[in-house]
CSV table of C-alpha atoms in Angstrom, one decimal:
chain,number,residue,atom,x,y,z
L,16,MET,CA,-82.5,85.0,-80.5
L,17,ASP,CA,-85.4,87.4,-79.5
L,18,ILE,CA,-85.6,89.7,-76.6
L,19,LYS,CA,-87.6,87.2,-74.5
L,20,GLU,CA,-84.9,84.6,-74.8
L,21,LEU,CA,-82.2,87.1,-74.0
L,22,LEU,CA,-84.1,88.1,-70.9
L,23,ILE,CA,-84.6,84.5,-69.8
L,24,ASP,CA,-80.9,83.7,-70.4
L,25,GLY,CA,-79.9,86.9,-68.5
L,26,PHE,CA,-82.1,86.1,-65.6
L,27,ASP,CA,-80.7,82.5,-65.5
L,28,ILE,CA,-77.2,83.8,-65.4
L,29,PHE,CA,-78.2,86.3,-62.7
L,30,ILE,CA,-79.7,83.5,-60.5
L,31,ARG,CA,-76.6,81.3,-61.1
L,32,SER,CA,-74.3,84.1,-60.1
L,33,ILE,CA,-76.2,84.8,-56.9
L,34,CYS,CA,-76.1,81.1,-56.0
L,35,SER,CA,-72.3,80.9,-56.7
L,36,VAL,CA,-71.7,84.0,-54.5
L,37,ALA,CA,-73.8,82.5,-51.7
L,38,VAL,CA,-71.9,79.2,-51.9
L,39,LEU,CA,-68.6,81.0,-51.9
L,40,PHE,CA,-69.6,83.0,-48.9
L,41,ILE,CA,-70.6,79.8,-47.0
L,42,ILE,CA,-67.4,78.0,-47.9
L,43,SER,CA,-65.2,80.9,-47.0
L,44,LYS,CA,-66.9,81.0,-43.6
L,45,LEU,CA,-66.2,77.3,-43.1
L,46,MET,CA,-62.6,77.7,-44.2
L,47,GLY,CA,-62.0,80.4,-41.6
L,48,LYS,CA,-60.3,83.8,-41.5
L,49,LYS,CA,-56.9,84.0,-43.1
L,50,GLN,CA,-55.0,86.9,-44.5
L,51,ILE,CA,-53.5,86.5,-48.0
L,52,SER,CA,-50.0,86.4,-46.4
L,53,GLN,CA,-51.1,83.6,-44.1
L,54,LEU,CA,-52.2,81.3,-46.9
L,55,SER,CA,-50.2,78.2,-47.6
L,56,PHE,CA,-49.6,77.2,-51.2
L,57,PHE,CA,-52.3,74.5,-50.9
L,58,ASP,CA,-54.8,77.1,-49.5
L,59,TYR,CA,-53.9,79.3,-52.4
L,60,ILE,CA,-54.5,76.6,-55.0
L,61,VAL,CA,-57.8,75.5,-53.4
L,62,GLY,CA,-59.0,79.1,-53.4
L,63,ILE,CA,-58.2,79.6,-57.1
L,64,THR,CA,-59.9,76.3,-57.9
L,65,ILE,CA,-63.1,77.1,-55.9
L,66,GLY,CA,-63.3,80.5,-57.6
L,67,SER,CA,-62.9,78.9,-61.0
L,68,ILE,CA,-65.7,76.4,-60.3
L,69,ALA,CA,-68.0,79.1,-59.0
L,70,ALA,CA,-67.4,81.2,-62.1
L,71,GLN,CA,-68.2,78.3,-64.3
L,72,MET,CA,-71.3,77.7,-62.3
L,73,ALA,CA,-72.5,81.3,-63.1
L,74,PHE,CA,-72.4,81.1,-66.9
L,75,ASP,CA,-72.3,77.4,-67.9
L,76,ASP,CA,-75.9,76.3,-68.1
L,77,SER,CA,-74.9,72.8,-69.1
L,78,LEU,CA,-73.9,72.2,-65.5
L,79,HIS,CA,-76.5,71.4,-62.9
L,80,TYR,CA,-76.4,73.4,-59.7
L,81,TYR,CA,-75.8,70.4,-57.5
L,82,GLU,CA,-72.8,69.3,-59.5
L,83,THR,CA,-70.9,72.6,-58.9
L,84,ILE,CA,-72.0,72.9,-55.3
L,85,ILE,CA,-70.7,69.3,-54.6
L,86,ALA,CA,-67.4,70.1,-56.3
L,87,ILE,CA,-67.0,73.4,-54.3
L,88,ALA,CA,-68.0,71.8,-51.1
L,89,THR,CA,-65.5,68.9,-51.6
L,90,TYR,CA,-62.6,71.3,-52.1
L,91,GLY,CA,-63.7,73.4,-49.2
L,92,LEU,CA,-64.2,70.4,-46.8
L,93,CYS,CA,-60.8,69.0,-47.9
L,94,ASP,CA,-59.1,72.3,-47.0
L,95,VAL,CA,-60.9,72.3,-43.6
L,96,ALA,CA,-60.0,68.7,-42.9
L,97,ILE,CA,-56.3,69.4,-43.7
L,98,ALA,CA,-56.4,72.5,-41.5
L,99,ILE,CA,-57.8,70.5,-38.6
L,100,SER,CA,-55.3,67.7,-39.1
L,101,THR,CA,-52.3,69.9,-39.3
L,102,ASN,CA,-53.3,71.6,-36.1
L,103,LYS,CA,-53.4,68.3,-34.3
L,104,SER,CA,-50.4,66.6,-35.9
L,105,ILE,CA,-46.9,68.0,-36.3
L,106,LYS,CA,-46.0,65.3,-38.9
L,107,LEU,CA,-49.0,66.2,-41.0
L,108,ARG,CA,-48.3,69.9,-40.6
L,109,ARG,CA,-44.8,69.3,-41.9
L,110,PHE,CA,-46.1,67.2,-44.8
L,111,PHE,CA,-48.8,69.6,-45.9
L,112,VAL,CA,-47.4,73.0,-44.8
L,113,GLY,CA,-43.7,72.4,-44.7
L,114,THR,CA,-41.1,73.8,-42.3
L,115,PRO,CA,-39.3,77.2,-42.1
L,116,THR,CA,-35.9,77.3,-43.7
L,117,VAL,CA,-32.9,79.3,-42.4
L,118,LEU,CA,-31.5,81.5,-45.2
L,119,ILE,CA,-29.0,83.5,-43.1
L,120,TYR,CA,-27.3,81.9,-40.1
L,121,ASN,CA,-24.9,84.0,-37.9
L,122,GLY,CA,-24.7,86.6,-40.6
L,123,LYS,CA,-23.8,84.1,-43.4
L,124,ILE,CA,-26.0,83.4,-46.4
L,125,ILE,CA,-26.8,79.6,-46.7
L,126,GLU,CA,-26.7,79.2,-50.4
L,127,GLU,CA,-28.0,75.6,-50.3
L,128,ASN,CA,-31.1,76.6,-48.4
L,129,LEU,CA,-31.7,79.5,-50.9
L,130,MET,CA,-31.7,77.0,-53.7
L,131,HIS,CA,-33.9,74.6,-51.8
L,132,SER,CA,-36.4,77.3,-51.1
L,133,LYS,CA,-36.5,78.5,-54.8
L,134,CYS,CA,-35.4,81.9,-53.5
L,135,ASP,CA,-32.6,83.9,-55.0
L,136,VAL,CA,-30.4,86.7,-53.5
L,137,ASN,CA,-32.4,89.4,-55.2
L,138,GLU,CA,-35.6,88.2,-53.5
L,139,LEU,CA,-33.8,88.0,-50.2
L,140,LEU,CA,-32.5,91.6,-50.6
L,141,SER,CA,-36.0,92.8,-51.5
L,142,GLU,CA,-37.6,91.1,-48.4
L,143,SER,CA,-34.9,92.7,-46.2
L,144,ARG,CA,-35.6,96.1,-47.6
L,145,TYR,CA,-39.3,95.6,-47.1
L,146,ASN,CA,-38.6,94.9,-43.5
L,147,GLY,CA,-36.5,98.0,-43.1
L,148,TYR,CA,-33.0,96.4,-43.4
L,149,PHE,CA,-31.1,97.9,-46.3
L,150,ASN,CA,-27.8,96.3,-45.3
L,151,LEU,CA,-27.6,92.5,-45.0
L,152,SER,CA,-24.6,92.9,-42.6
L,153,ASP,CA,-27.1,94.1,-40.0
L,154,ILE,CA,-28.9,90.7,-40.0
L,155,LYS,CA,-27.9,87.8,-37.9
L,156,TYR,CA,-30.7,85.4,-38.9
L,157,ALA,CA,-33.2,85.2,-41.7
L,158,ILE,CA,-35.9,82.6,-41.9
L,159,PHE,CA,-38.0,81.7,-44.9
L,160,GLU,CA,-41.5,81.1,-43.5
L,161,THR,CA,-44.0,78.6,-44.8
L,162,ASN,CA,-46.3,81.4,-46.1
L,163,GLY,CA,-43.5,82.7,-48.4
L,164,ARG,CA,-42.4,85.7,-46.3
L,165,VAL,CA,-38.9,86.1,-44.7
L,166,SER,CA,-38.5,86.9,-41.0
L,167,PHE,CA,-35.3,88.8,-39.9
L,168,LEU,CA,-33.5,89.0,-36.6
L,169,PRO,CA,-30.9,91.7,-36.6
L,170,TYR,CA,-27.8,91.9,-34.4
L,171,SER,CA,-28.6,93.3,-31.0
L,172,ASP,CA,-26.6,96.5,-31.6
L,173,LYS,CA,-28.4,97.1,-34.9
L,174,ARG,CA,-32.0,96.9,-33.7
L,175,PRO,CA,-34.0,100.0,-32.7
L,176,ALA,CA,-33.6,101.0,-29.0
L,177,THR,CA,-36.6,100.3,-26.8
L,178,PRO,CA,-37.7,101.9,-23.5
L,179,TYR,CA,-36.4,98.8,-21.8
L,180,ASP,CA,-32.9,99.3,-23.3
L,181,MET,CA,-32.9,102.8,-22.0
L,182,ASP,CA,-34.2,101.8,-18.5
L,183,LEU,CA,-37.3,104.0,-19.0
L,184,LYS,CA,-40.6,103.3,-17.3
L,185,VAL,CA,-43.6,103.8,-19.6
L,186,GLU,CA,-47.3,103.4,-19.0
L,187,GLN,CA,-48.8,100.2,-20.4
L,188,GLU,CA,-51.2,100.9,-23.3
L,189,ASP,CA,-54.6,99.2,-23.6
L,190,LEU,CA,-56.5,98.3,-26.7
L,191,VAL,CA,-58.3,101.2,-28.4
L,192,ALA,CA,-62.1,100.5,-28.5
L,193,ASN,CA,-64.3,102.0,-31.2
L,194,VAL,CA,-67.3,103.4,-29.2
L,195,ILE,CA,-68.9,105.3,-32.1
L,196,ILE,CA,-68.8,104.4,-35.7
L,197,ASP,CA,-70.7,106.4,-38.4
L,198,GLY,CA,-72.9,108.1,-35.8
L,199,ASN,CA,-73.9,104.8,-34.0
L,200,ILE,CA,-72.9,103.9,-30.5
L,201,MET,CA,-71.1,100.5,-30.2
L,202,TYR,CA,-72.5,99.5,-26.8
L,203,ASN,CA,-70.6,96.2,-26.5
L,204,ASN,CA,-67.3,98.0,-27.1
L,205,LEU,CA,-68.3,100.8,-24.7
L,206,HIS,CA,-69.1,98.3,-21.9
L,207,SER,CA,-65.9,96.4,-22.5
L,208,CYS,CA,-64.1,99.6,-21.6
L,209,GLY,CA,-66.0,99.8,-18.3
L,210,LYS,CA,-68.0,102.8,-19.5
L,211,ASP,CA,-71.7,103.5,-20.1
L,212,GLU,CA,-73.7,105.7,-22.4
L,213,ASN,CA,-74.0,108.4,-19.7
L,214,TRP,CA,-70.2,108.7,-19.5
L,215,LEU,CA,-69.9,108.8,-23.3
L,216,LYS,CA,-72.5,111.6,-23.6
L,217,ASN,CA,-70.9,113.6,-20.8
L,218,GLU,CA,-67.5,113.3,-22.5
L,219,LEU,CA,-69.0,114.4,-25.8
L,220,LYS,CA,-70.6,117.3,-24.1
L,221,ILE,CA,-67.3,118.4,-22.6
L,222,GLN,CA,-65.7,118.3,-26.0
L,223,LYS,CA,-68.8,120.3,-27.4
L,224,TYR,CA,-70.2,117.6,-29.6
L,225,ASN,CA,-74.0,117.8,-29.3
L,226,ASN,CA,-75.1,115.4,-32.0
L,227,ILE,CA,-73.7,111.8,-32.2
L,228,LYS,CA,-74.8,111.6,-35.8
L,229,ASP,CA,-72.1,114.2,-36.6
L,230,ILE,CA,-69.4,111.9,-35.5
L,231,ILE,CA,-67.8,109.4,-37.9
L,232,LEU,CA,-65.5,107.8,-35.3
L,233,ALA,CA,-64.9,107.9,-31.6
L,234,THR,CA,-62.3,105.8,-29.7
L,235,CYS,CA,-61.7,105.1,-26.1
L,236,ASP,CA,-58.2,104.5,-24.8
L,237,ASN,CA,-57.1,104.7,-21.1
L,238,ASN,CA,-60.2,106.7,-20.1
L,239,THR,CA,-59.5,109.2,-23.0
L,240,LEU,CA,-62.2,109.8,-25.7
L,241,THR,CA,-60.9,110.7,-29.1
L,242,VAL,CA,-63.5,112.1,-31.5
L,243,TYR,CA,-63.4,112.4,-35.3
L,244,LYS,CA,-66.1,114.6,-36.7
L,245,LYS,CA,-67.8,114.2,-40.1
L,246,THR,CA,-66.8,116.9,-42.6
L,247,TYR,CA,-69.8,116.8,-44.9
L,248,ASN,CA,-67.5,117.8,-47.7
L,249,LYS,CA,-68.3,115.9,-50.9
L,250,LYS,CA,-65.2,117.3,-52.7
L,251,LYS,CA,-62.3,114.8,-52.8
L,252,LEU,CA,-59.2,115.9,-50.9
L,253,ASP,CA,-56.1,115.2,-52.8
L,254,ILE,CA,-52.7,116.3,-51.5
L,255,PHE,CA,-50.7,114.7,-54.2
L,256,ASP,CA,-51.7,116.9,-57.2
């Protein structure tokens, strides 16, 4: 194989890879936003299968573009159709997604439900520690969710105290809005806070920031502007040496 053929093959793989990435991007947009922890087992399998088909599309020149695109689109549309149907029907949701399973009830471990969920005691202990409970005697209920995680409800006297428990009145917090990111003003976020550019520049002037480009992040919370300045230090800071 000469250099010309290598270049042609390499360019073909490059084009196929770009096409597969584009198709994956479109399908992921259609399938919607989900965190890894929110994926059902079926979503997980569909994702792996689509990725495998897209990878094969990139390097297998015996496959036509339309064949792999149709296969990916079919899997993606099936996942979307199932997601829509499970949102509209409780029976279909139970069939495709399943139902939560109680693992601890009134402080007692339900061994039959552990076996049914394919979850052993070690996994239960690991999940409880992950959620901050190092003693199972503190837990009244534990529920194995359909996404594979375990939710815990501790006894009332074992949970952290809240201002409500202590009869304290606290000011309600609002969402923090990012009004400057990487030296650029986020006008929509600024207006959602009921502020304008003049207010922002005046607050920056009070805090002695003269150039917006020197600011990596600025947030607005309860009429308070918090500013984080760029350091311009290319040396990596490592406190764990």
